[in-house]
PDB file of C-alpha atoms in Angstrom:
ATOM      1  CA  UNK A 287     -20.485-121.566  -3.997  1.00  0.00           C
ATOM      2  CA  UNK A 288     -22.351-119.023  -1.721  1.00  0.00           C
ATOM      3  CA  UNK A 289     -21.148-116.345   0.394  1.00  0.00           C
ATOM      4  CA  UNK A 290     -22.754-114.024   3.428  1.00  0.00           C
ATOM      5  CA  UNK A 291     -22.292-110.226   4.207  1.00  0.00           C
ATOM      6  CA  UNK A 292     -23.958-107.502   6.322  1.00  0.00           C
ATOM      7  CA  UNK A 293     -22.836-103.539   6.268  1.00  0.00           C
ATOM      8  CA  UNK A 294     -20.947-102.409   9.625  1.00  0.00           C
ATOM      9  CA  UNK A 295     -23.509-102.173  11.944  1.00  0.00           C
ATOM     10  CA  UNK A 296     -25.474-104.980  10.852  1.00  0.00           C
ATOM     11  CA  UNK A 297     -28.919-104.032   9.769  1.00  0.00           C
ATOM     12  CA  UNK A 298     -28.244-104.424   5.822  1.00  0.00           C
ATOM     13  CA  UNK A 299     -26.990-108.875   5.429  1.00  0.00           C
ATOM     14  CA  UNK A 300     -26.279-110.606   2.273  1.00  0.00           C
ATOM     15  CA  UNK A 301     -26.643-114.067   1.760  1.00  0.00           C
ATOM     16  CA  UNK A 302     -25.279-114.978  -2.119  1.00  0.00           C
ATOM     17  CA  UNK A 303     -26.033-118.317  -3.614  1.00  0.00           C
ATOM     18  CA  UNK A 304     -23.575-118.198  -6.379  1.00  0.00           C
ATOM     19  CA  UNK A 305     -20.014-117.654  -8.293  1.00  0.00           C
ATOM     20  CA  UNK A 306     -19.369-114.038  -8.997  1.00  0.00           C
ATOM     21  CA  UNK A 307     -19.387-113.755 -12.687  1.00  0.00           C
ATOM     22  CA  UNK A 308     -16.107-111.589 -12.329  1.00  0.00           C
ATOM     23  CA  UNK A 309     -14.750-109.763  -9.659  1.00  0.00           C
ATOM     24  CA  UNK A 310     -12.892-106.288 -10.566  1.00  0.00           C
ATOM     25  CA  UNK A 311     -11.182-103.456  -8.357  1.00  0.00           C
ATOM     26  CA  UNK A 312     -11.871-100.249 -10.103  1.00  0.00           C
ATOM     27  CA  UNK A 313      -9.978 -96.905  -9.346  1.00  0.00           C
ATOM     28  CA  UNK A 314     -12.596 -94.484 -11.004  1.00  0.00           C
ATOM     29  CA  UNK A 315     -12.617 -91.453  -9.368  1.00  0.00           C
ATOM     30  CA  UNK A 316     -16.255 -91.868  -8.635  1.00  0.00           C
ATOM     31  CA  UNK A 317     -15.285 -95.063  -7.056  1.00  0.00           C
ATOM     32  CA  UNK A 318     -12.408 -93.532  -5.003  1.00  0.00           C
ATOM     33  CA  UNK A 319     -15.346 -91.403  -3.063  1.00  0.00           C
ATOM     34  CA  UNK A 320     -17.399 -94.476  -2.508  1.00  0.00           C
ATOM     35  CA  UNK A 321     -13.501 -96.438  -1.429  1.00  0.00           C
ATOM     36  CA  UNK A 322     -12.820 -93.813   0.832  1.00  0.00           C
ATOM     37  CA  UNK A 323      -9.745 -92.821  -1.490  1.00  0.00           C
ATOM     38  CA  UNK A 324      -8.784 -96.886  -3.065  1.00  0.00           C
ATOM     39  CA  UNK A 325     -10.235 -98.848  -5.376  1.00  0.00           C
ATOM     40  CA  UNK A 326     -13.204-100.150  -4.864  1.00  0.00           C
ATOM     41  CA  UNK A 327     -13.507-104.345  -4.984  1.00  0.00           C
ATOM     42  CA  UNK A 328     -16.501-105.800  -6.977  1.00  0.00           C
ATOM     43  CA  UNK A 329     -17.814-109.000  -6.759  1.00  0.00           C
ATOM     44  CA  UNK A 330     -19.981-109.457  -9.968  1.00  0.00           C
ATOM     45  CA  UNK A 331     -23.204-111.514  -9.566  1.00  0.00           C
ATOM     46  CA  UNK A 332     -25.994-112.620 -11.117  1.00  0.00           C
ATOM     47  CA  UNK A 333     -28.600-110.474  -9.385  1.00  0.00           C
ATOM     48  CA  UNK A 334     -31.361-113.382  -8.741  1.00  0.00           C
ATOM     49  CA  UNK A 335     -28.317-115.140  -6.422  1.00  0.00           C
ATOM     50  CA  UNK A 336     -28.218-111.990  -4.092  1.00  0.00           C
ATOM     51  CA  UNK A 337     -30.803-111.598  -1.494  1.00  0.00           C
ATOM     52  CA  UNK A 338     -30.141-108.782   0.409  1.00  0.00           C
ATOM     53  CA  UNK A 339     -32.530-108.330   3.701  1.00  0.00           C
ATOM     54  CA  UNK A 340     -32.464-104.698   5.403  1.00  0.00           C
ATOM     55  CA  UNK A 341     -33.624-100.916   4.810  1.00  0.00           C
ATOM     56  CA  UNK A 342     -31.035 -99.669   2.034  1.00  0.00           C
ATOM     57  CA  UNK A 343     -30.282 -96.216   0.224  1.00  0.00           C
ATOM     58  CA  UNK A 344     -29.682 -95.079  -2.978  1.00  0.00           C
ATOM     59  CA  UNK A 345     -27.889 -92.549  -5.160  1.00  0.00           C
ATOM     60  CA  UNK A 346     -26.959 -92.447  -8.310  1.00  0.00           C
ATOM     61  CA  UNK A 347     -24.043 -91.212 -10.835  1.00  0.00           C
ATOM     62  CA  UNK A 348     -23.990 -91.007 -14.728  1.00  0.00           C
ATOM     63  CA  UNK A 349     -20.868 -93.555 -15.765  1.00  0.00           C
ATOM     64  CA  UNK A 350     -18.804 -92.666 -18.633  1.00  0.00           C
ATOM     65  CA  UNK A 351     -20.933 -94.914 -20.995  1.00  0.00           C
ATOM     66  CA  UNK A 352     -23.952 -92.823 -20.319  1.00  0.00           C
ATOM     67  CA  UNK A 353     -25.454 -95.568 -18.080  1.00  0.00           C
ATOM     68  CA  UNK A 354     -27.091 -94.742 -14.784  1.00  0.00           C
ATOM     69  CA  UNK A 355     -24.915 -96.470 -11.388  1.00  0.00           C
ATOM     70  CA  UNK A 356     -27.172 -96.709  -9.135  1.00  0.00           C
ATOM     71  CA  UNK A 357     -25.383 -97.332  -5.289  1.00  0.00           C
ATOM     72  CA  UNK A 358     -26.727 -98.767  -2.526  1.00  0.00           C
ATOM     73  CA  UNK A 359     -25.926 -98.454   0.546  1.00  0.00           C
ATOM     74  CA  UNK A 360     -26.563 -98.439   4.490  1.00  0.00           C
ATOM     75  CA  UNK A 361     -28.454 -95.210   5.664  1.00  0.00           C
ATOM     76  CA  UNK A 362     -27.495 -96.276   9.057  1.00  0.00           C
ATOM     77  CA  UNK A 363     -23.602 -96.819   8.851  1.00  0.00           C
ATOM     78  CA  UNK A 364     -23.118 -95.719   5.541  1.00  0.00           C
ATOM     79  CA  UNK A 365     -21.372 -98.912   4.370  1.00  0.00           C
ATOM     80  CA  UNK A 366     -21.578 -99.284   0.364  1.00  0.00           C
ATOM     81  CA  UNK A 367     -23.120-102.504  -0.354  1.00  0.00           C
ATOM     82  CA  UNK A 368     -23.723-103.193  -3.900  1.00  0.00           C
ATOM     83  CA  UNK A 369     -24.368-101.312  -7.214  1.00  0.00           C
ATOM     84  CA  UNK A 370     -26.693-101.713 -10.018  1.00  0.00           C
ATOM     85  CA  UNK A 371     -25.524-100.692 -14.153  1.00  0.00           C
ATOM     86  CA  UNK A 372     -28.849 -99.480 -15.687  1.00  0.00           C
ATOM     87  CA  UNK A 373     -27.260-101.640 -18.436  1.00  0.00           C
ATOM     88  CA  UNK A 374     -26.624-104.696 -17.204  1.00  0.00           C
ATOM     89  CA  UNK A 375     -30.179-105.439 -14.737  1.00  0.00           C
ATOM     90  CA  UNK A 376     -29.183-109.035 -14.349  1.00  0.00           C
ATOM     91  CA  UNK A 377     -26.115-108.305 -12.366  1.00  0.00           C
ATOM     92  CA  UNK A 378     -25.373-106.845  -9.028  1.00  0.00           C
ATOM     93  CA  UNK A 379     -22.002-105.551  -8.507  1.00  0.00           C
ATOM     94  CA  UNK A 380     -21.407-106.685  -4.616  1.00  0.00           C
ATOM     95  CA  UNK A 381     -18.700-104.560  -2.360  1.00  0.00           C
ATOM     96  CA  UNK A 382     -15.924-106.899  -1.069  1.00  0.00           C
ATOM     97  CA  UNK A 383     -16.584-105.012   2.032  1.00  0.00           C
ATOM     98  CA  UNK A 384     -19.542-106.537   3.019  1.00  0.00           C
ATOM     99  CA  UNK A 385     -18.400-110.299   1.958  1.00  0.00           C
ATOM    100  CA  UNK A 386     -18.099-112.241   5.397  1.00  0.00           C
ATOM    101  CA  UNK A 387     -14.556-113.386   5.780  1.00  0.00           C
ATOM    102  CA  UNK A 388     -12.937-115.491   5.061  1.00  0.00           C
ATOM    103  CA  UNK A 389     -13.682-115.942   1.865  1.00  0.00           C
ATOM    104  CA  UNK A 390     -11.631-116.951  -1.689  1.00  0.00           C
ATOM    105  CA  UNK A 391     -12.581-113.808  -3.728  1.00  0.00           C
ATOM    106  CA  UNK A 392      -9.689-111.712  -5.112  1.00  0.00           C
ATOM    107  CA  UNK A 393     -10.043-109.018  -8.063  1.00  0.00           C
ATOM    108  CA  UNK A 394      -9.550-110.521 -11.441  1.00  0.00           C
ATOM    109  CA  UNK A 395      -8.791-106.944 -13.109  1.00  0.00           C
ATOM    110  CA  UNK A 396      -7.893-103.710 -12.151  1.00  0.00           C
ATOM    111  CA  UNK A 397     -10.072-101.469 -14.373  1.00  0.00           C
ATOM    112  CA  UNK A 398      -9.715 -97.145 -14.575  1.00  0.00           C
ATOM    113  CA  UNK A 399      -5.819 -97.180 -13.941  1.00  0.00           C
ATOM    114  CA  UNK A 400      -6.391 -93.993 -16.083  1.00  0.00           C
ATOM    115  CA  UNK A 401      -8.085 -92.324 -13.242  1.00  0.00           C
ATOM    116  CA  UNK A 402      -6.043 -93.818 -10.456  1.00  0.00           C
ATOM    117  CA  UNK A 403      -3.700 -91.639  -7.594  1.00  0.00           C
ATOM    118  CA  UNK A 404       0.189 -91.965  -8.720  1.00  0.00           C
ATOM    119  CA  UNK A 405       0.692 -93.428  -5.652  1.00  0.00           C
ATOM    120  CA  UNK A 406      -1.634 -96.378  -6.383  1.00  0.00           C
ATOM    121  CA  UNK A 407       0.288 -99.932  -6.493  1.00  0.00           C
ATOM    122  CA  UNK A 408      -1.129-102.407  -8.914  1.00  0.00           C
ATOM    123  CA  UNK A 409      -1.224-106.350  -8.601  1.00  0.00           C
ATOM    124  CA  UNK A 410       1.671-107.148 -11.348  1.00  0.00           C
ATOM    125  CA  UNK A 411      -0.438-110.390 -11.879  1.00  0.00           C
ATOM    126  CA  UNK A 412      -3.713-108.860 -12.681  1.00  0.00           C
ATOM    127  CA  UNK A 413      -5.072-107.796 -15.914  1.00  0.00           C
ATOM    128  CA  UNK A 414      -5.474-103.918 -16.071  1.00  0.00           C
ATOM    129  CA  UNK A 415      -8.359-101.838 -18.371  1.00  0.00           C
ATOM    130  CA  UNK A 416      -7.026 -98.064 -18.746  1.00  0.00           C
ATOM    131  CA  UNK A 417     -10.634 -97.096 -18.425  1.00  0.00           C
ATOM    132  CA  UNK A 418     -13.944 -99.366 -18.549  1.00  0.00           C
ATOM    133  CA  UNK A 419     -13.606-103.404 -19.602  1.00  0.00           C
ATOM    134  CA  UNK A 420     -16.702-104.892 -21.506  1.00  0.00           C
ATOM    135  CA  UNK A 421     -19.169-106.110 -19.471  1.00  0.00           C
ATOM    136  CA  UNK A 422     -18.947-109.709 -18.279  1.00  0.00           C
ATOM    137  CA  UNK A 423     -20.665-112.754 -20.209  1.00  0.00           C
ATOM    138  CA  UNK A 424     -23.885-113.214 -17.968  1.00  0.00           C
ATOM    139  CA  UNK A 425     -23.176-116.733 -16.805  1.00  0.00           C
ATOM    140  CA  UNK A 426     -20.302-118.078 -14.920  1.00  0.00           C
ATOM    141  CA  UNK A 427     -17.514-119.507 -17.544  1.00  0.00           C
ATOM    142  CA  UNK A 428     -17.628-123.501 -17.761  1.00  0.00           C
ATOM    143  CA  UNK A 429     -14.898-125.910 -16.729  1.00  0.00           C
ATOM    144  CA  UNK A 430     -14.395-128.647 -18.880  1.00  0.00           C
ATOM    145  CA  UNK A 431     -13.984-131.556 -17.667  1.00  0.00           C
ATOM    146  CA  UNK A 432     -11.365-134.522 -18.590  1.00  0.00           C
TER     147      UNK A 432
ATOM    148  CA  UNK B  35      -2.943 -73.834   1.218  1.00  0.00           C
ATOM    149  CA  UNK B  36      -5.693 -75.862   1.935  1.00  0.00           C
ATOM    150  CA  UNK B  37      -8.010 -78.286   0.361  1.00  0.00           C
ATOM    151  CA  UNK B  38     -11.690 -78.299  -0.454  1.00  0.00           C
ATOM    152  CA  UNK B  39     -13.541 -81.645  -0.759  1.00  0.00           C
ATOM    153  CA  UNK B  40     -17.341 -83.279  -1.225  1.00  0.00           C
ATOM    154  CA  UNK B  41     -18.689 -86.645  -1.126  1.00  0.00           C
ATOM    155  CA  UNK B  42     -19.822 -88.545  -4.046  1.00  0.00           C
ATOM    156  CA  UNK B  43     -23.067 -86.548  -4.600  1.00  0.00           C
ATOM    157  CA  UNK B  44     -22.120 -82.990  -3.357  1.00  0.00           C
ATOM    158  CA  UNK B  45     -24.633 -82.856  -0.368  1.00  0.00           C
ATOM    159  CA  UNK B  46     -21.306 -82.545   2.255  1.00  0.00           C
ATOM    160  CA  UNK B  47     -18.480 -80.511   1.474  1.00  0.00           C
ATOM    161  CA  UNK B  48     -15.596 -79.992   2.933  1.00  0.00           C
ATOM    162  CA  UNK B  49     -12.686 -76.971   3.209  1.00  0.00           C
ATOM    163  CA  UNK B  50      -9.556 -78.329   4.937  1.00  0.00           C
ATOM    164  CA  UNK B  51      -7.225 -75.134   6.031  1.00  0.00           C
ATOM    165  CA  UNK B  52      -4.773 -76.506   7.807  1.00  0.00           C
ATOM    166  CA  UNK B  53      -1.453 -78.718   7.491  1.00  0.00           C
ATOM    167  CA  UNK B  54      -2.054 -82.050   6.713  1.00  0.00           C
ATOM    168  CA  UNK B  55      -0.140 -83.663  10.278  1.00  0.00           C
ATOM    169  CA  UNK B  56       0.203 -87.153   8.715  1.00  0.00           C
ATOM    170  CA  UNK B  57      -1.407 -89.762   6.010  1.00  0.00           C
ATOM    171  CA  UNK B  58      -1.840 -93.389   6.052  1.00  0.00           C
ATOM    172  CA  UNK B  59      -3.939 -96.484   4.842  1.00  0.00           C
ATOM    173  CA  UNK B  60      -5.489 -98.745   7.331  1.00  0.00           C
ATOM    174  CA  UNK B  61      -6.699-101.871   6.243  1.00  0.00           C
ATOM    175  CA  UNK B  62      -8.514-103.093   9.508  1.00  0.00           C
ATOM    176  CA  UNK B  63     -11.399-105.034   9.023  1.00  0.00           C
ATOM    177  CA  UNK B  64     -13.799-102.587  10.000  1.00  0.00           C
ATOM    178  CA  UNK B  65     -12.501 -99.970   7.663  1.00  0.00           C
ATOM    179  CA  UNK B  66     -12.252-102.405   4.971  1.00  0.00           C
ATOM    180  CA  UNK B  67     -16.547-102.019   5.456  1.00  0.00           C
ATOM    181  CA  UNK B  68     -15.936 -98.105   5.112  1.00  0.00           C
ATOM    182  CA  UNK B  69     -13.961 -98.627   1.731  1.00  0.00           C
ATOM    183  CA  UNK B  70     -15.734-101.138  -0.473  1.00  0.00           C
ATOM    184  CA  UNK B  71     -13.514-103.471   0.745  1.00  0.00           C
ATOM    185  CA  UNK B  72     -10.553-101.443   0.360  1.00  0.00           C
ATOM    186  CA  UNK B  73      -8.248 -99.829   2.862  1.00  0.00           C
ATOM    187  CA  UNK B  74      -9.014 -96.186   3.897  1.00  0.00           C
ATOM    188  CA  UNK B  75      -6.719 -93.821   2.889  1.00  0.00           C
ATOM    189  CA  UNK B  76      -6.384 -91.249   5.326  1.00  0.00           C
ATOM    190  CA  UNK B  77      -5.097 -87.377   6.024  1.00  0.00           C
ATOM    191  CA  UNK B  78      -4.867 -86.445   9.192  1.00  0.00           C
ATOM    192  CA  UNK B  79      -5.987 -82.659  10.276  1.00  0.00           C
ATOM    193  CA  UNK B  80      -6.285 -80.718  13.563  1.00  0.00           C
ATOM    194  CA  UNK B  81     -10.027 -81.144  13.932  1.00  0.00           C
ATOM    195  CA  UNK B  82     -10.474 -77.255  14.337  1.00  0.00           C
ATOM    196  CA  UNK B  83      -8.895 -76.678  10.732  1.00  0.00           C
ATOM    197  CA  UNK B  84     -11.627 -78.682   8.919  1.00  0.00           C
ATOM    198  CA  UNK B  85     -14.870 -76.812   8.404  1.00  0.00           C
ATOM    199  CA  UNK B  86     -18.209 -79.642   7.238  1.00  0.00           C
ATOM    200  CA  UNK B  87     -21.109 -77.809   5.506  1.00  0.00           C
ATOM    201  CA  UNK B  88     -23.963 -80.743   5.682  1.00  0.00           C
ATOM    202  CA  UNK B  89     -24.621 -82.959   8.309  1.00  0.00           C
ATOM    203  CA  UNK B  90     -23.123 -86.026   8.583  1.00  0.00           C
ATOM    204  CA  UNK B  91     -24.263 -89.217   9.209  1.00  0.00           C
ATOM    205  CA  UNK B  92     -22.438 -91.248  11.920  1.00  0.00           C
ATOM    206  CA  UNK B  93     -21.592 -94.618  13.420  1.00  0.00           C
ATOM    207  CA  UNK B  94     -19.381 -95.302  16.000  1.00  0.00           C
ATOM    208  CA  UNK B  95     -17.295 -98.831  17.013  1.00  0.00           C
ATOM    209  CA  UNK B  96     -14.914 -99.265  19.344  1.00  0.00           C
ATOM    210  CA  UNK B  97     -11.485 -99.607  18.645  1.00  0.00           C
ATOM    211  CA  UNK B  98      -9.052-102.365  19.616  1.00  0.00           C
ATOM    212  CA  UNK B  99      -8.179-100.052  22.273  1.00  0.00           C
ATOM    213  CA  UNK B 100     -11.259 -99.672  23.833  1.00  0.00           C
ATOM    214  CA  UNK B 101     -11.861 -96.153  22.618  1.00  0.00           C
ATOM    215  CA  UNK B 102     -14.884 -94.921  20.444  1.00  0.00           C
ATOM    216  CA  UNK B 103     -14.412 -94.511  16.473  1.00  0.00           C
ATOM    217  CA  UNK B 104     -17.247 -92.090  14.526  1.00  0.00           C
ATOM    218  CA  UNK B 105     -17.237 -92.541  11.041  1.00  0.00           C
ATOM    219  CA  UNK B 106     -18.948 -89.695   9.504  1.00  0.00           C
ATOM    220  CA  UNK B 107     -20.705 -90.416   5.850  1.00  0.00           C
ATOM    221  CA  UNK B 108     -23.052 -88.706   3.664  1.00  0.00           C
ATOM    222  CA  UNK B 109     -26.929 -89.899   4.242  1.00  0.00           C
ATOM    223  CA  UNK B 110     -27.964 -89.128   0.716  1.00  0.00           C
ATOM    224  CA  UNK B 111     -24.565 -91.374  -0.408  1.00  0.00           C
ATOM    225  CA  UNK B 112     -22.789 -93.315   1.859  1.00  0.00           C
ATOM    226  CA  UNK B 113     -19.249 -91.829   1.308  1.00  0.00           C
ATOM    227  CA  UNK B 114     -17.184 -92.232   3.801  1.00  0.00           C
ATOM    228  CA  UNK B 115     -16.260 -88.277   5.146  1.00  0.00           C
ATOM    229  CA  UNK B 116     -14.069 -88.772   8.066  1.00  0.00           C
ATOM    230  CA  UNK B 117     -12.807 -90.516  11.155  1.00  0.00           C
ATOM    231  CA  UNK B 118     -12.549 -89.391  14.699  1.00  0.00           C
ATOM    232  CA  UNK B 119     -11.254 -91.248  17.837  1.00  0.00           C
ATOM    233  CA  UNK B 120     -12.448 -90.302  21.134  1.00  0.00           C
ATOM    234  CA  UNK B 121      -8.939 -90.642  22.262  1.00  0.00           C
ATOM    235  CA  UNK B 122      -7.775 -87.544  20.379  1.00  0.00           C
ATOM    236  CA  UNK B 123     -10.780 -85.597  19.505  1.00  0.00           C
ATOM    237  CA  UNK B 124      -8.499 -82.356  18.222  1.00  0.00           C
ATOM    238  CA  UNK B 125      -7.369 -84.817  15.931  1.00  0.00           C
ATOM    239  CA  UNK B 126      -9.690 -85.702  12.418  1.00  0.00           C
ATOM    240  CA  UNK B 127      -8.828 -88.500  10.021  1.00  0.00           C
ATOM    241  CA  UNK B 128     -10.417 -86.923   6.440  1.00  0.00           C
ATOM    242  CA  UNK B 129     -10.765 -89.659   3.239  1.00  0.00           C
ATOM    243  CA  UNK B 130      -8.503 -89.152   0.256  1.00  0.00           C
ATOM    244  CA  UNK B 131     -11.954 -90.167  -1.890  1.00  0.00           C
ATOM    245  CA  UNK B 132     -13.513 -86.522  -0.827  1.00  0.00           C
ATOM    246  CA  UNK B 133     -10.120 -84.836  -1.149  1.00  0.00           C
ATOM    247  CA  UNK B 134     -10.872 -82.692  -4.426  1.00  0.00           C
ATOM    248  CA  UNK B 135      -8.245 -83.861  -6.625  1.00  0.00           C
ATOM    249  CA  UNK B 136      -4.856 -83.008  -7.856  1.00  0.00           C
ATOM    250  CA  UNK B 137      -3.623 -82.834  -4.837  1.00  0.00           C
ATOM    251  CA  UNK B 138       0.123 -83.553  -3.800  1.00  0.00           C
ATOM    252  CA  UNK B 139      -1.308 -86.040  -0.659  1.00  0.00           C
ATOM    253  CA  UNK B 140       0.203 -89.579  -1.029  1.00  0.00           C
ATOM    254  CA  UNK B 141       0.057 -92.275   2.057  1.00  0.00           C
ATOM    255  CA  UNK B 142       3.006 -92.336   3.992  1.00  0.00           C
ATOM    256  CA  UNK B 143       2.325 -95.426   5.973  1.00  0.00           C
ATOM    257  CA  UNK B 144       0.322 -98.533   6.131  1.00  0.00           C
ATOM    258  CA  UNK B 145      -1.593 -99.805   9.550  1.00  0.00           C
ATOM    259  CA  UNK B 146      -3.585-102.701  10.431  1.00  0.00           C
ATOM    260  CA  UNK B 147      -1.160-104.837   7.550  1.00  0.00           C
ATOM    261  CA  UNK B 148      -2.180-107.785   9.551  1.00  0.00           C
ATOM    262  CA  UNK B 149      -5.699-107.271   8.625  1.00  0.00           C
ATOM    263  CA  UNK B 150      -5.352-107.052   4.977  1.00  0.00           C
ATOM    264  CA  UNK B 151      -6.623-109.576   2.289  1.00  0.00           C
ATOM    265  CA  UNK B 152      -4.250-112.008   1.057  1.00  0.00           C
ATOM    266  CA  UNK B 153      -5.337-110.085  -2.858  1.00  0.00           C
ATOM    267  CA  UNK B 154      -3.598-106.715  -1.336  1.00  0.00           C
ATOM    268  CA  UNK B 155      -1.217-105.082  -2.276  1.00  0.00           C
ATOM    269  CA  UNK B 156       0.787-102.827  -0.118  1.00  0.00           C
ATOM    270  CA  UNK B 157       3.326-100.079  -1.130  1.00  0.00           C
ATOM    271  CA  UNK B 158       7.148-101.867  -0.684  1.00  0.00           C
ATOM    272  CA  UNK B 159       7.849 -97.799  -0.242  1.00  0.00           C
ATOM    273  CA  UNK B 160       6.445 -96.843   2.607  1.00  0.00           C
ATOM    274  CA  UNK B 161       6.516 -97.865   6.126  1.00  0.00           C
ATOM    275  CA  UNK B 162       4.225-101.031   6.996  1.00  0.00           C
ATOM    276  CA  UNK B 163       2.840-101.710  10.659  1.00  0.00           C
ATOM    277  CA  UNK B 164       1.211-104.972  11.486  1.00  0.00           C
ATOM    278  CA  UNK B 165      -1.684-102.973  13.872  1.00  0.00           C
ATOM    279  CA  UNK B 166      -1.585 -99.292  15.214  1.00  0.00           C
ATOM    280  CA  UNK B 167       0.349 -96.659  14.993  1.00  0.00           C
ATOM    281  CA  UNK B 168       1.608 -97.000  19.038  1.00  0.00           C
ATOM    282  CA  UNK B 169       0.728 -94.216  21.100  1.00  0.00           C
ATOM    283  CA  UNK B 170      -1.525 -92.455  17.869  1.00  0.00           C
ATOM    284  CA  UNK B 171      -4.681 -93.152  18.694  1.00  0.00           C
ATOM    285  CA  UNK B 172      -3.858 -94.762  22.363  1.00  0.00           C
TER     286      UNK B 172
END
């Protein structure tokens, strides 16, 4: 499985050499900023898959757990690329927005309905966290076989 | 009356004084990049009614229509601030995410359905269109 991105204007591209671990749209409100008022959609990867080539920025927010979110993003367009739990180091948390498409990722889970706008629709089919999920087990889940 | 808003880190904020003229989600492709892969969710202001203390960054595309888009986002975090179209430069398109919340703002339409991810899910409620709003943004 492997995937390719770049931000809007191009500087900032992804190439991905993996599965996501999870994928997850989250309605936080800190998210909402970053979503441009939705959810945003997370593509949940082990960080040595990601290569990401181009100058990017940072900020950072405290989450609810007490870990640091680091964001990055492009200074040049602004588009939010991926972000980084001070928690979890070996995963990067990859914006659907700068997944080349098409591509055959869909959120799993809709985490933070707690914080979400009343006028937010849910996927009936998903799972749905009122706040934060635990995090996801660090390798891709096994198919067996036969 | 009125709204104030900021971006994710408080470097840009916003005071909207005016009537909000109309709100809607667009899930083209482009803002999909704007909104984490998202839609944008949208209020529309008279440009003159919306007073930015910061400076923006920008980056403009061209619409399907030929005419120039600026998306305006904070430098020191990427939010996405606001849209403009050269087409109707009275006219400014300020995100929901830098709205300071509760507000009473809900979308009343979605655009660009065509563009939208198989995953999405769009409101049965409100009115869908399959591209532009015709004659909004020419």
């Amino acid at each position: 499985m492997s995937y390719t991105g770049r931000c809007a204007c191009g500087k900032v591209t992804l190439q991905i050499g993996a599965a996501p671990l999870t994928t997850r749209q989250c309605w936080c409100r800190q998210c909402q900023a970053l979503a441009a008022g939705g959810a945003t959609n997370n593509a949940i990867f082990p960080a040595e898959a990601v290569r990401i080539d181009g100058p990017l920025a940072a900020s950072t927010w405290q989450a609810a757990s007490g870990n640091t979110l680091t964001f990055h993003f492009c200074p040049a367009c602004g588009t939010q690329v991926y972000a980084q739990s001070s928690a979890r180091p070996t995963m990067k948390t990859v914006r659907f927005g700068v997944i080349d498409q098409p591509h055959d990722l869909a959120p799993q889970a809709v985490i933070w309905t707690d914080d979400a706008p009343a006028w937010a629709v849910f996927d009936p089919a998903l799972e749905r966290f009122a706040r934060q999920p635990p995090a996801p087990a660090p390798s891709p889940p096994t198919v067996s076989q036969g | 009356m009125g709204h104030g808003g900021r971006c994710a880190c408080g470097a840009i904020t916003l005071h909207l004084a005016g009537e909000v003229l109309g709100t809607a989600q667009c899930w083209c492709r482009q803002c999909q990049r704007s909104a984490a892969g998202s839609c944008t969710t949208n209020a529309v202001f008279l440009t003159d009614t919306v007073t930015i203390t910061g400076t923006p960054g920008t980056y403009e595309s061209r619409s399907a229509a030929g005419n120039t888009v600026t998306r305006n986002f904070c430098p020191h975090c990427g939010t996405h601030l606001f849209g403009m179209n050269s087409a109707v430069p009275h006219l400014i398109a300020v995100s929901f995410g830098v709205i300071d919340q509760p507000h009473d703002l809900a979308p009343k339409k979605v655009i660009w359905a065509e563009e939208a991810p198989a995953w999405a899910v769009l409101d049965p409620a409100i009115e869908h269109m399959a591209r532009q709003t015709p004659g909004e943004r020419a």
